[in-house]
Coordinates of C-alpha atoms and ligand atoms in Angstrom, one line a residue:
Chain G
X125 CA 33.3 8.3 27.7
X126 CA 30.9 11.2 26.5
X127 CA 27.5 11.1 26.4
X128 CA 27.4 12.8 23.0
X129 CA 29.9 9.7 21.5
X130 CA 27.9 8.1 18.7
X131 CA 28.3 5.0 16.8
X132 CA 29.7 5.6 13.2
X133 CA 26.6 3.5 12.0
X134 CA 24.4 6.2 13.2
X135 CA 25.7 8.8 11.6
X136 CA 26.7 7.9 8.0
X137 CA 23.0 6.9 7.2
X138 CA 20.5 9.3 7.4
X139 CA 16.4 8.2 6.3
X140 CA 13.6 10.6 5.3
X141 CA 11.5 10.2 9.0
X142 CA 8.2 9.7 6.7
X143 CA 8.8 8.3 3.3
X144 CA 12.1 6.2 4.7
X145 CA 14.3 7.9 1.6
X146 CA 17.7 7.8 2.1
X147 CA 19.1 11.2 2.3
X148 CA 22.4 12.5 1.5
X149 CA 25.3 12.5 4.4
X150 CA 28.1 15.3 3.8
X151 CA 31.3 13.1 4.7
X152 CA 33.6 16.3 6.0
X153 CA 30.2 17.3 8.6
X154 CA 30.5 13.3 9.8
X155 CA 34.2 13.6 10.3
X156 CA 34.1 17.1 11.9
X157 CA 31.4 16.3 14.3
X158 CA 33.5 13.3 15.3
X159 CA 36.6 15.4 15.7
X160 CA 34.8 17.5 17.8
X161 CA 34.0 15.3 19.5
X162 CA 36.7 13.9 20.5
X163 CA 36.6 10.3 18.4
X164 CA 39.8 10.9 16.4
X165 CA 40.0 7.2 15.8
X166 CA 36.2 7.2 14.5
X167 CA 37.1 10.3 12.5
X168 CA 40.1 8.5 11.0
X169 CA 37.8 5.7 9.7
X170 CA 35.0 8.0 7.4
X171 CA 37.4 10.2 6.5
X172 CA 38.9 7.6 4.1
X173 CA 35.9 6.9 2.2
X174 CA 35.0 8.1 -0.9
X175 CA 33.1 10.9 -2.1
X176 CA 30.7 11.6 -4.4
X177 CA 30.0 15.7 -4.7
X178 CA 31.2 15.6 -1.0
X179 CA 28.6 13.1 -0.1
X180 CA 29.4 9.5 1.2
X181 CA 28.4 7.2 -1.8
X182 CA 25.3 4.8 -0.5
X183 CA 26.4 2.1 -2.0
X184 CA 30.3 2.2 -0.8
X185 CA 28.4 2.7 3.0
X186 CA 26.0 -0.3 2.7
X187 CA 29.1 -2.5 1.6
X188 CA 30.8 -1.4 4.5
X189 CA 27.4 -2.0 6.8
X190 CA 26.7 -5.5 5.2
X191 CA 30.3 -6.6 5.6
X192 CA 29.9 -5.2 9.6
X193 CA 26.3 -6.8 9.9
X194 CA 27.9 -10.4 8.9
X195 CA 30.7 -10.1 11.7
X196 CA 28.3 -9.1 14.0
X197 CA 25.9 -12.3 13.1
X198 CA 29.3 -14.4 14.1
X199 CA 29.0 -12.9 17.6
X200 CA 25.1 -13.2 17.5
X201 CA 25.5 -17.1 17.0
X202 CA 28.5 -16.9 19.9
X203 CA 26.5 -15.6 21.8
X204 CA 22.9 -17.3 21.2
X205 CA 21.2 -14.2 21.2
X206 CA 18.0 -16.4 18.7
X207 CA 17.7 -18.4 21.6
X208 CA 17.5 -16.2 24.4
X209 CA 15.3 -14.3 22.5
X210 CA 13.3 -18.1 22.5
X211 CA 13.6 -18.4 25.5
X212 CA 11.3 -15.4 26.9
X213 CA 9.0 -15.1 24.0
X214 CA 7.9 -19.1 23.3
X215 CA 6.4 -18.4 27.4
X216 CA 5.2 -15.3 26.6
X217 CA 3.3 -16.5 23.5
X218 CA 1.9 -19.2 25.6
X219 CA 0.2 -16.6 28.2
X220 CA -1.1 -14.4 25.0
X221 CA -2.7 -17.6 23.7
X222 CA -4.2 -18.5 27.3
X223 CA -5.7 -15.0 27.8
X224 CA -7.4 -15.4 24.8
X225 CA -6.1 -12.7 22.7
X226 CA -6.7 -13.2 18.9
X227 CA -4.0 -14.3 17.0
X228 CA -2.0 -14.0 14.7
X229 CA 0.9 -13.4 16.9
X230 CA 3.3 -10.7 14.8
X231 CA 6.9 -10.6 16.5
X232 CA 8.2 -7.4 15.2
X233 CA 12.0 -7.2 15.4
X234 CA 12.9 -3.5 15.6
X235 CA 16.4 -3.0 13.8
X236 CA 16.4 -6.0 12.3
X237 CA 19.3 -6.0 10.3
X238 CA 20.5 -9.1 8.4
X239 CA 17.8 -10.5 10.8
X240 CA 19.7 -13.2 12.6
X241 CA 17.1 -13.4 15.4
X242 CA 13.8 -13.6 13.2
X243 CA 15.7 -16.5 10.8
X244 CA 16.8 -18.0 13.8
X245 CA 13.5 -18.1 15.6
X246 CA 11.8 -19.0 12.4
X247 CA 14.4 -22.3 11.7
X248 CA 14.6 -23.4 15.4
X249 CA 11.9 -21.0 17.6
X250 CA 9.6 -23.7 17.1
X251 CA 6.9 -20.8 18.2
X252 CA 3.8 -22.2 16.5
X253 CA 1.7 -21.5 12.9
X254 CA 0.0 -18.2 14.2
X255 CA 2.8 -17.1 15.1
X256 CA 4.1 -13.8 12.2
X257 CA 7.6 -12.9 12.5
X258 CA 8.5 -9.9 11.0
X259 CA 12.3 -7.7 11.1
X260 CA 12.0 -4.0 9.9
X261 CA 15.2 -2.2 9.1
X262 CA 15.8 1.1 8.0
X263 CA 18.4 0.0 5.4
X264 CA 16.9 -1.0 2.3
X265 CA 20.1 -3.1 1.5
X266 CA 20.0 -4.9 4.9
X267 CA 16.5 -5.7 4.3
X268 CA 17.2 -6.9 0.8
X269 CA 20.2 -9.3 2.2
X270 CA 17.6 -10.2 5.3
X271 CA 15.3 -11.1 3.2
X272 CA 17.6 -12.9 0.1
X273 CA 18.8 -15.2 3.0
X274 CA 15.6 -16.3 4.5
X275 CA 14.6 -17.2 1.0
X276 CA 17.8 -19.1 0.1
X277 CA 17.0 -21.5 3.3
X278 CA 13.3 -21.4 2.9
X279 CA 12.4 -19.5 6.1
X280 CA 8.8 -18.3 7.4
X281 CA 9.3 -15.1 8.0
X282 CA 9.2 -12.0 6.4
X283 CA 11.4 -8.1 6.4
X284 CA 10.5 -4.9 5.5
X285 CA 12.2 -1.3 5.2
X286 CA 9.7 0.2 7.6
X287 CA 9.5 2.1 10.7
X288 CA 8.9 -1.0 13.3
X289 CA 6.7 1.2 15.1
X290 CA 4.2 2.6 12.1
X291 CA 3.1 -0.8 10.6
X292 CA -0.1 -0.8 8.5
X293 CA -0.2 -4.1 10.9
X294 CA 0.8 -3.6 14.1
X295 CA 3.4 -5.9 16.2
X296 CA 1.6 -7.8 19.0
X297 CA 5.2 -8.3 20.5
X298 CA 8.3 -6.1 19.8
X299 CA 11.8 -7.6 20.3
X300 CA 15.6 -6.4 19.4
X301 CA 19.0 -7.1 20.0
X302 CA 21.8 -4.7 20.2
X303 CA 19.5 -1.7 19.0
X304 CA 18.2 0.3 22.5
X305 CA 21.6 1.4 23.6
X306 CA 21.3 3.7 20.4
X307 CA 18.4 5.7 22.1
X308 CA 19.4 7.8 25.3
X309 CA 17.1 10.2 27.1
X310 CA 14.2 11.6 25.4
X311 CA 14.7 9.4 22.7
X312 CA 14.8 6.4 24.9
X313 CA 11.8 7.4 26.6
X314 CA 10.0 7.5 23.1
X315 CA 11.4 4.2 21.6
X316 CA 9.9 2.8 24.7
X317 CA 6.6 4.7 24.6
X318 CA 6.4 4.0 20.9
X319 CA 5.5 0.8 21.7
X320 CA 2.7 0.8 24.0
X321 CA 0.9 3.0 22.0
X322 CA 0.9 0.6 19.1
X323 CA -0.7 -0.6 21.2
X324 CA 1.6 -3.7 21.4
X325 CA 1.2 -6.4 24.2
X326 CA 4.9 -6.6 25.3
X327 CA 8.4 -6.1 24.3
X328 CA 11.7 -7.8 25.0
X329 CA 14.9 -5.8 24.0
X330 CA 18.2 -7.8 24.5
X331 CA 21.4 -5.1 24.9
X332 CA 25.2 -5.9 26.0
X333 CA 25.2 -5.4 29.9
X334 CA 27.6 -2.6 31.3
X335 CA 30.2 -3.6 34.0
X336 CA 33.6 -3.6 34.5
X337 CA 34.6 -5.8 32.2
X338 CA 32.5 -5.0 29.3
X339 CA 34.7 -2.4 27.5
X340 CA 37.7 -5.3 27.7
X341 CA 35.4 -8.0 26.8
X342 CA 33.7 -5.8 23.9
X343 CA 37.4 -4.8 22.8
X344 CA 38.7 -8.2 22.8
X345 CA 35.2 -9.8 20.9
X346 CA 35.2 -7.2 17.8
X347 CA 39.5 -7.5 17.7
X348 CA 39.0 -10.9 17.3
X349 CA 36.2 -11.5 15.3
X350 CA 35.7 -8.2 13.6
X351 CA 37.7 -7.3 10.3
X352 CA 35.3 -4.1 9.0
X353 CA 37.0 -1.1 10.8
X354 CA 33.6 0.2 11.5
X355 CA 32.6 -3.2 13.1
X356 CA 35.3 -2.7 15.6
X357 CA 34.9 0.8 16.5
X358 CA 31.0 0.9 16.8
X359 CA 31.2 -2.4 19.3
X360 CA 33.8 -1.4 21.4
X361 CA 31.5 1.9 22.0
X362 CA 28.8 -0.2 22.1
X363 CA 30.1 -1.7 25.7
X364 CA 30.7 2.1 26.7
X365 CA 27.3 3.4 25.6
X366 CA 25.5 -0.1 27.1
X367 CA 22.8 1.4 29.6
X368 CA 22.7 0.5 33.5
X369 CA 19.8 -1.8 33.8
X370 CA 18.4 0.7 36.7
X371 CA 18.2 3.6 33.8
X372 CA 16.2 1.3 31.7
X373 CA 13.7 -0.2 33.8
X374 CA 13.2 3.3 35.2
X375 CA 12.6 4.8 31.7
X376 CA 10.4 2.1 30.5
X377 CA 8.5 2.5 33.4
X378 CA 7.9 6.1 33.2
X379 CA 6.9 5.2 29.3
X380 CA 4.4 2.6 30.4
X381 CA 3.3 3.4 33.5
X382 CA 0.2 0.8 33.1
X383 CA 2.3 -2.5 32.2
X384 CA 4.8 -4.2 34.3
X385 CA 8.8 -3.7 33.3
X386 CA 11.3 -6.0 34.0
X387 CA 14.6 -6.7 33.6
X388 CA 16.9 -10.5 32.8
X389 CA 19.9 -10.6 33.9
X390 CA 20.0 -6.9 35.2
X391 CA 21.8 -7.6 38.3
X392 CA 25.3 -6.8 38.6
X393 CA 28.0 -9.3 39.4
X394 CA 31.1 -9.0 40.7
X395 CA 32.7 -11.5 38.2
X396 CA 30.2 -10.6 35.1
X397 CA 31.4 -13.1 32.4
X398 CA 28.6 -15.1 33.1
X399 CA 25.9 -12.9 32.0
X400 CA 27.1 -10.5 29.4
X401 CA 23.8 -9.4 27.7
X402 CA 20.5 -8.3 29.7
X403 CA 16.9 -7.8 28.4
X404 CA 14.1 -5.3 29.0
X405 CA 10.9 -6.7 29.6
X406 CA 7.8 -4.9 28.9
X407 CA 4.3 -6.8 29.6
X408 CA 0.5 -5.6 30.0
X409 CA 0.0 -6.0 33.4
X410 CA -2.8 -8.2 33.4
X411 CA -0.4 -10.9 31.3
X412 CA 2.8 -10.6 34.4
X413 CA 1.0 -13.2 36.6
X414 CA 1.1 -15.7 33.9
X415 CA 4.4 -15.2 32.1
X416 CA 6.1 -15.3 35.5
X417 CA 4.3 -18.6 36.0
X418 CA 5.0 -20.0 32.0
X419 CA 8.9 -18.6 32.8
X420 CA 9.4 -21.4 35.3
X421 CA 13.5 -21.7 36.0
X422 CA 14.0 -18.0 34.1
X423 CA 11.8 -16.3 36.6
X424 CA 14.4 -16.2 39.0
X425 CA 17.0 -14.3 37.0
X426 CA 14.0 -11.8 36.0
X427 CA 14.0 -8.5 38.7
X428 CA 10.4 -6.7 38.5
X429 CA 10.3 -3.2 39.2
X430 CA 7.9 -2.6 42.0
X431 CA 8.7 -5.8 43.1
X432 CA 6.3 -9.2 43.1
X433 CA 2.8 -9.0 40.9
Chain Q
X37 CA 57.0 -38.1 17.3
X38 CA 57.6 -34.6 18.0
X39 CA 57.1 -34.2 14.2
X40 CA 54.1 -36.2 14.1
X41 CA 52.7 -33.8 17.1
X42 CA 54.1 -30.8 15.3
X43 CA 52.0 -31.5 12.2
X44 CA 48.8 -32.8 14.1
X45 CA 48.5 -29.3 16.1
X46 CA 49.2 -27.9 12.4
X47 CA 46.6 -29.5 11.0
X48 CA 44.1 -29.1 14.1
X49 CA 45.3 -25.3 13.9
X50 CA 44.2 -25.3 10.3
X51 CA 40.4 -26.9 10.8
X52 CA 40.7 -23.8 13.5
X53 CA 41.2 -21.2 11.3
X54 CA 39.3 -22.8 8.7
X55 CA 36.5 -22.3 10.7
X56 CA 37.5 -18.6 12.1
X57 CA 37.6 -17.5 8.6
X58 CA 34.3 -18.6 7.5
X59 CA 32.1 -18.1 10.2
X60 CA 31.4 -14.3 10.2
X61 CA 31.5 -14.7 5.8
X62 CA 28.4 -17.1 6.4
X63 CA 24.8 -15.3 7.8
X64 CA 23.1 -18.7 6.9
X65 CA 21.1 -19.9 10.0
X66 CA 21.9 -24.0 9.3
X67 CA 25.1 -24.2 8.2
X68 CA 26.9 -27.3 10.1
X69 CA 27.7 -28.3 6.4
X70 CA 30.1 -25.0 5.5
X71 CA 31.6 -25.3 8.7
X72 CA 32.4 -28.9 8.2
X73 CA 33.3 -28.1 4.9
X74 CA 35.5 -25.0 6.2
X75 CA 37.1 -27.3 8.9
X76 CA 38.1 -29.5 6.3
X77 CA 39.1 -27.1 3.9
X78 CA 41.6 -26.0 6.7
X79 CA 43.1 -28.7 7.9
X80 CA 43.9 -30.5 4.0
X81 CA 45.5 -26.7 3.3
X82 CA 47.7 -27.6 6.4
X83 CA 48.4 -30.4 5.9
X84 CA 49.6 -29.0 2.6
X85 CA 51.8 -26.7 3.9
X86 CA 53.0 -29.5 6.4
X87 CA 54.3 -31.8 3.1
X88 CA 56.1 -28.1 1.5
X89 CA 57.3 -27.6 4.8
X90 CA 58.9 -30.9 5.3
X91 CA 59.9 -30.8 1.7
X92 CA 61.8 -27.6 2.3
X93 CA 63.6 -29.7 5.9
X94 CA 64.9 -32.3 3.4
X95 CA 66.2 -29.9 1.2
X96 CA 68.0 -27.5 3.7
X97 CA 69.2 -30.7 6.1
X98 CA 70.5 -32.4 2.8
X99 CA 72.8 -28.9 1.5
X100 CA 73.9 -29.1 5.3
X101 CA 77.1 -30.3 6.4
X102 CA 75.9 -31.8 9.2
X103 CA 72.2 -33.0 9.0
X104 CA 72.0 -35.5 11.3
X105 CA 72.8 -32.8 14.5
X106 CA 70.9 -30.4 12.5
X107 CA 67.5 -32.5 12.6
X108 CA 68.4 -33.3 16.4
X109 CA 68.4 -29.7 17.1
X110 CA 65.5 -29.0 15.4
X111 CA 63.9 -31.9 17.0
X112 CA 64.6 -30.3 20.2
X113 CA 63.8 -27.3 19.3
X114 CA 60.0 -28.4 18.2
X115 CA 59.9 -30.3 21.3
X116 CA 59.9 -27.0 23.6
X117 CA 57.9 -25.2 21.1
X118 CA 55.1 -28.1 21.9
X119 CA 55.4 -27.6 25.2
X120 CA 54.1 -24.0 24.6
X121 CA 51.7 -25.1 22.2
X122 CA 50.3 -27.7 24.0
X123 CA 49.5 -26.1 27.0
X124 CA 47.0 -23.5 24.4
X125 CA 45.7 -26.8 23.3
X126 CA 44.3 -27.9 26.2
X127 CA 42.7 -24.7 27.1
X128 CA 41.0 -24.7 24.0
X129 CA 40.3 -28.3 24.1
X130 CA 38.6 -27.7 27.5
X131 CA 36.9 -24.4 26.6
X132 CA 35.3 -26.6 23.5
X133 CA 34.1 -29.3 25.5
X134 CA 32.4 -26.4 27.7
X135 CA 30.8 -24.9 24.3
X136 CA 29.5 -27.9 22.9
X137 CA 28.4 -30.3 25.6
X138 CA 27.8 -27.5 28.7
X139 CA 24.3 -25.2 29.3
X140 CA 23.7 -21.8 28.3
X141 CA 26.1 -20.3 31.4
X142 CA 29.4 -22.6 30.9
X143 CA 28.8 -21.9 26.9
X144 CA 29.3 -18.0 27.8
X145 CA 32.4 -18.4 30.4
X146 CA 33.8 -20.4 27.6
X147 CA 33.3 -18.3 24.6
X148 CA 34.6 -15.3 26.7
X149 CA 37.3 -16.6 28.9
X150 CA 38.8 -18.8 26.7
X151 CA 37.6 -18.9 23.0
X152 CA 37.8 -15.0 22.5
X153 CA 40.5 -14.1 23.5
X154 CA 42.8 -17.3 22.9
X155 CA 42.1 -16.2 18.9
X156 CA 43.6 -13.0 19.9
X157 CA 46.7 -14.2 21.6
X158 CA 47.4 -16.8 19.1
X159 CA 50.1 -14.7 17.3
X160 CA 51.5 -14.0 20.2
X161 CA 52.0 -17.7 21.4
X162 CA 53.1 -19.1 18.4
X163 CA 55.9 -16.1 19.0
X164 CA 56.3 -17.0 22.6
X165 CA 57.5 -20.8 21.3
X166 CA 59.1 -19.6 18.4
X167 CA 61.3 -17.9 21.1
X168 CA 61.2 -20.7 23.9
X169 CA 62.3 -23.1 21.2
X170 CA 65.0 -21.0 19.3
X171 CA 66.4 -19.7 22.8
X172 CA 70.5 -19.9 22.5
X173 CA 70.3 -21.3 19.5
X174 CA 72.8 -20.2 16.4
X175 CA 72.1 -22.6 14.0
X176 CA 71.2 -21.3 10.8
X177 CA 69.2 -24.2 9.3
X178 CA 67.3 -24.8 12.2
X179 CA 66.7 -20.6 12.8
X180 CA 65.1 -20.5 9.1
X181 CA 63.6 -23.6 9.8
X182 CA 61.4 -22.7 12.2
X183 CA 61.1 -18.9 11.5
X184 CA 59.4 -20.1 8.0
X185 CA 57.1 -23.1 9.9
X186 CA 55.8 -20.3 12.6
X187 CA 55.1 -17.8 9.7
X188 CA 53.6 -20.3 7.5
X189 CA 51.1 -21.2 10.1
X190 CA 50.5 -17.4 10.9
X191 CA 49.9 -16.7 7.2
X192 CA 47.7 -19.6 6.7
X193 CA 45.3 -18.5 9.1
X194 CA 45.2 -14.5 7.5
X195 CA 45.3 -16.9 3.8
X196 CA 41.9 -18.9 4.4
X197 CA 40.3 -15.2 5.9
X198 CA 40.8 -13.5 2.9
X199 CA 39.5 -16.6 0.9
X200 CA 36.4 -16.3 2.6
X201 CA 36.1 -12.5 2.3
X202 CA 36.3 -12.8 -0.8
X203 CA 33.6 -15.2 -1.4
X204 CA 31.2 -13.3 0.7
X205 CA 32.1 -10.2 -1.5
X206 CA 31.7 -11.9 -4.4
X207 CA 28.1 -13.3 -3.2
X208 CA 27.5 -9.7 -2.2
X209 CA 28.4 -7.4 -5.3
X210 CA 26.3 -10.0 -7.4
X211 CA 22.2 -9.0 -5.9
X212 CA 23.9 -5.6 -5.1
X213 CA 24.9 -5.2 -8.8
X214 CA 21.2 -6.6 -10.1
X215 CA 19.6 -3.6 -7.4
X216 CA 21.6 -0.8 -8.3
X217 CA 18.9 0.8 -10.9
X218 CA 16.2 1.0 -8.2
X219 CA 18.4 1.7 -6.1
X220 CA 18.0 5.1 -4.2
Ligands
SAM175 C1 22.6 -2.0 15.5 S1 21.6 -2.1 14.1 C2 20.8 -3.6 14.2 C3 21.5 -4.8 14.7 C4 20.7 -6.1 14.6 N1 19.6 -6.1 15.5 C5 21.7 -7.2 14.9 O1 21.6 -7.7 16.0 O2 22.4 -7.6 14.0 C6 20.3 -0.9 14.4 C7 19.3 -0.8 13.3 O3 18.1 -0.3 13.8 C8 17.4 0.3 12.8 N2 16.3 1.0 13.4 C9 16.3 1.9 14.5 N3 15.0 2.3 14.8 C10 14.2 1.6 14.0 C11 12.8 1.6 13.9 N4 12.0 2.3 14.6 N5 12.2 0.8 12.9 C12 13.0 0.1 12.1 N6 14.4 0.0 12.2 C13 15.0 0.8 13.1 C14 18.5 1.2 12.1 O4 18.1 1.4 10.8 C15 19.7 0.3 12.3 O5 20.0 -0.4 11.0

């Protein structure tokens, strides 16, 4: 694989970085960058869309992205991504609370989506009435969706087209699934830095887990489940571009230097069908000693850089 | 009894694909309802195509000349396709017990050792019996027979995918459709 492969999803959108305006995408510039580089298959796929002027038609790409988003929700719920995200933050809201820092408690999920995580943590999170959860999305017609299903089942929580890291009110804990291995170098280093400077208290970002196996397993998941062409093409490269625990807790480390990183389920296996998604964890140093504690069983699959608090 | 097995596994394989076919058309968060509903829904459309199916048997054993070694063969040709069938069945069975009743770990090695990619290979193992079971056989009846069973089954499970695509685009186009002026 190259480094400079990119997910279709990525490049078919493109957002005003201040006013969040969707801005026109020239489909023959998509499909020659892929050529170029080398994703013929990826190439294949835009170059069959159609054209307005020479631009890809919003509305065509947003069918294509909400069609994607709701396969990718199937593998979400196969693979309980709401409750591992539960499973780290109910603990983590537990120490906030006991250290006495003023709530409400906004959960900001960056690259939101259709927001399976926030609807899911709102329906079954059980995480408490000062708790805010919030998913921000670039996509206006992702948002829109989020947002139509919360309201058709009545959930507490809210979405927004906004830039998770510019809210008027700022996240006290930023999560995502499936959204860091779209950052890589200096741009990982900012997503992570973002964050802290918020100033936020912690993050958790869940991402597939490279190994061996995960370009088969990712293959097999999106040929099976997976219809949208796009769906299949931008998971399988998904597994590819999925970075090495090591690179991430290093980064975020570097990006934070004053909290404590750590990383679930980092550690490699040699049979890795167990453990096929890991998270970054990002908390304020003075809150470690306390989550490890509230963490009980989970503690153990959690490596700390720098080793013990 | 081997066609009473035949059409259980039929019908089983239809709640299945029932289920495949609505689950990624669905984003609800509670939804044991639609996938009740979708299980359902698949297994009364096989067992549909279980009574055309065995309406079209009667009909080619009863323009044979000779339909009581005809439905013999084809007995014994279902039997050896079971065989095949069953031992699928009790992968998935397992792999299901796993996913429902096990913890957070055994629901993972059962979603991606067995769940995954059994979906994918399904095709190929209802070909695998189609050619245990028909192996040396020359007997039209029982050759069409069997050829039009396997691909019924096959195009059931594409048939209830589409049925749900379509409903989700259907839900889809109509707040899409209401936003378009704002739209940017
Ligand atoms: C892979 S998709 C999201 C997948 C989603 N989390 C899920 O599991 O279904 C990544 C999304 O992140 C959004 N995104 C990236 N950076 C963002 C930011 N700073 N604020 C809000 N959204 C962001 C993009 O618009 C894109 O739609």
């Amino acid at each position: 694989m190259q480094e400079s492969w990119r997910e279709i999803s990525d490049l078919v959108v493109a957002y005003d970085p201040v006013t969040l305006a969707r801005q026109p995408v020239l489909r023959e510039q998509v499909v020659a960058r892929l050529r170029a580089q080398g994703q013929g298959r990826a190439a294949r796929i835009v170059a069959r869309w159609p054209v307005r002027d020479g631009r890809l038609i919003d509305e065509f790409v947003d069918g294509v992205l909400l069609r994607a988003h709701h396969q990718l929700q199937r593998l979400s719920e196969e693979f309980r991504q709401g409750e591992r995200t539960q499973r780290l933050l109910s603990p983590l809201l537990a120490v906030l609370r006991a250290a006495g820092v003023a709530p409400p408690y906004r959960v900001v999920d960056v690259g939101s989506g259709l927001g399976y995580v926030v609807r899911w943590l709102a329906a079954h999170g059980g995480l408490g009435p000062d708790v805010e959860l919030l998913g921000c999305d670039y996509n206006a017609t992702l948002v829109r969706r989020a947002r139509a299903l919360a309201e058709a089942e009545g959930l507490r929580c809210r979405f927004e087209v906004a830039n998770a890291f510019a809210l008027a009110e700022p996240a006290t804990v930023f999560v995502s699934t499936g959204v860091i291995h779209h950052f890589r170098g200096p741009e990982l280093h900012g997503f992570i830095e973002a964050q802290r400077r918020v100033p936020a208290r912690a993050f958790l970002h869940s991402d597939i887990k490279p190994s061996y196996l995960a370009p088969l397993g990712a293959w097999l998941f999106h040929q099976a489940r997976m219809r949208e062409p796009l769906a299949r093409h931008d998971g399988i490269l998904s597994a590819l571009r999925a970075h090495e625990a090591e690179i991430l807790s290093r980064t975020a480390s570097a990006a934070c230097p004053d909290w404590s990183i750590g990383m679930l389920d980092g550690a490699r296996s040699s049979v890795p069908v167990l453990r096929v998604m890991q998270t970054l964890i990002g908390v304020e140093h003075s809150l470690r000693a306390g989550f490890e504690r509230a963490l009980a069983g989970l503690g153990s699959r959690i490596t700390w850089r720098g080793g013990t608090a | 009894m081997i066609a009473a097995w035949m059409v259980l596994f039929a019908v089983l394989d239809g709640a299945f694909a029932g289920f495949r076919g609505a689950a990624p058309c669905n984003a609800r968060i509670r939804k044991r309802r639609y996938y009740a509903r979708a299980l359902s829904f698949g297994a009364l459309a096989a067992f549909a195509l279980c009574l055309v199916l065995a309406a079209l048997t009667a009909i080619l054993l009863a323009a044979s000349p000779t339909p009581a070694a005809d439905y013999a063969t084809l007995v014994a040709v279902g039997g050896r396709m079971l065989s095949v069938f069953s031992v699928y069945a009790v992968c998935v069975a397992l792999a299901l017990l796993g996913y429902l009743l096990g913890g957070a770990d055994l629901r993972v090695l059962s979603t991606v050792s067995i769940l995954g990619p059994f979906t994918l290979i399904r095709p190929w193992m209802v070909l695998a019996a189609v050619v245990y079971g028909l192996r040396g056989q020359t007997n039209g009846t029982v050759i069409t027979l069997t050829l039009a069973s396997a691909g019924a089954v096959l195009l059931l499970g594409r048939g209830l995918g589409r049925f749900y695509e379509q409903r989700l685009q259907r839900e889809l186009d109509a707040p899409l459709a209401r936003a378009r002026p704002g739209h940017r």
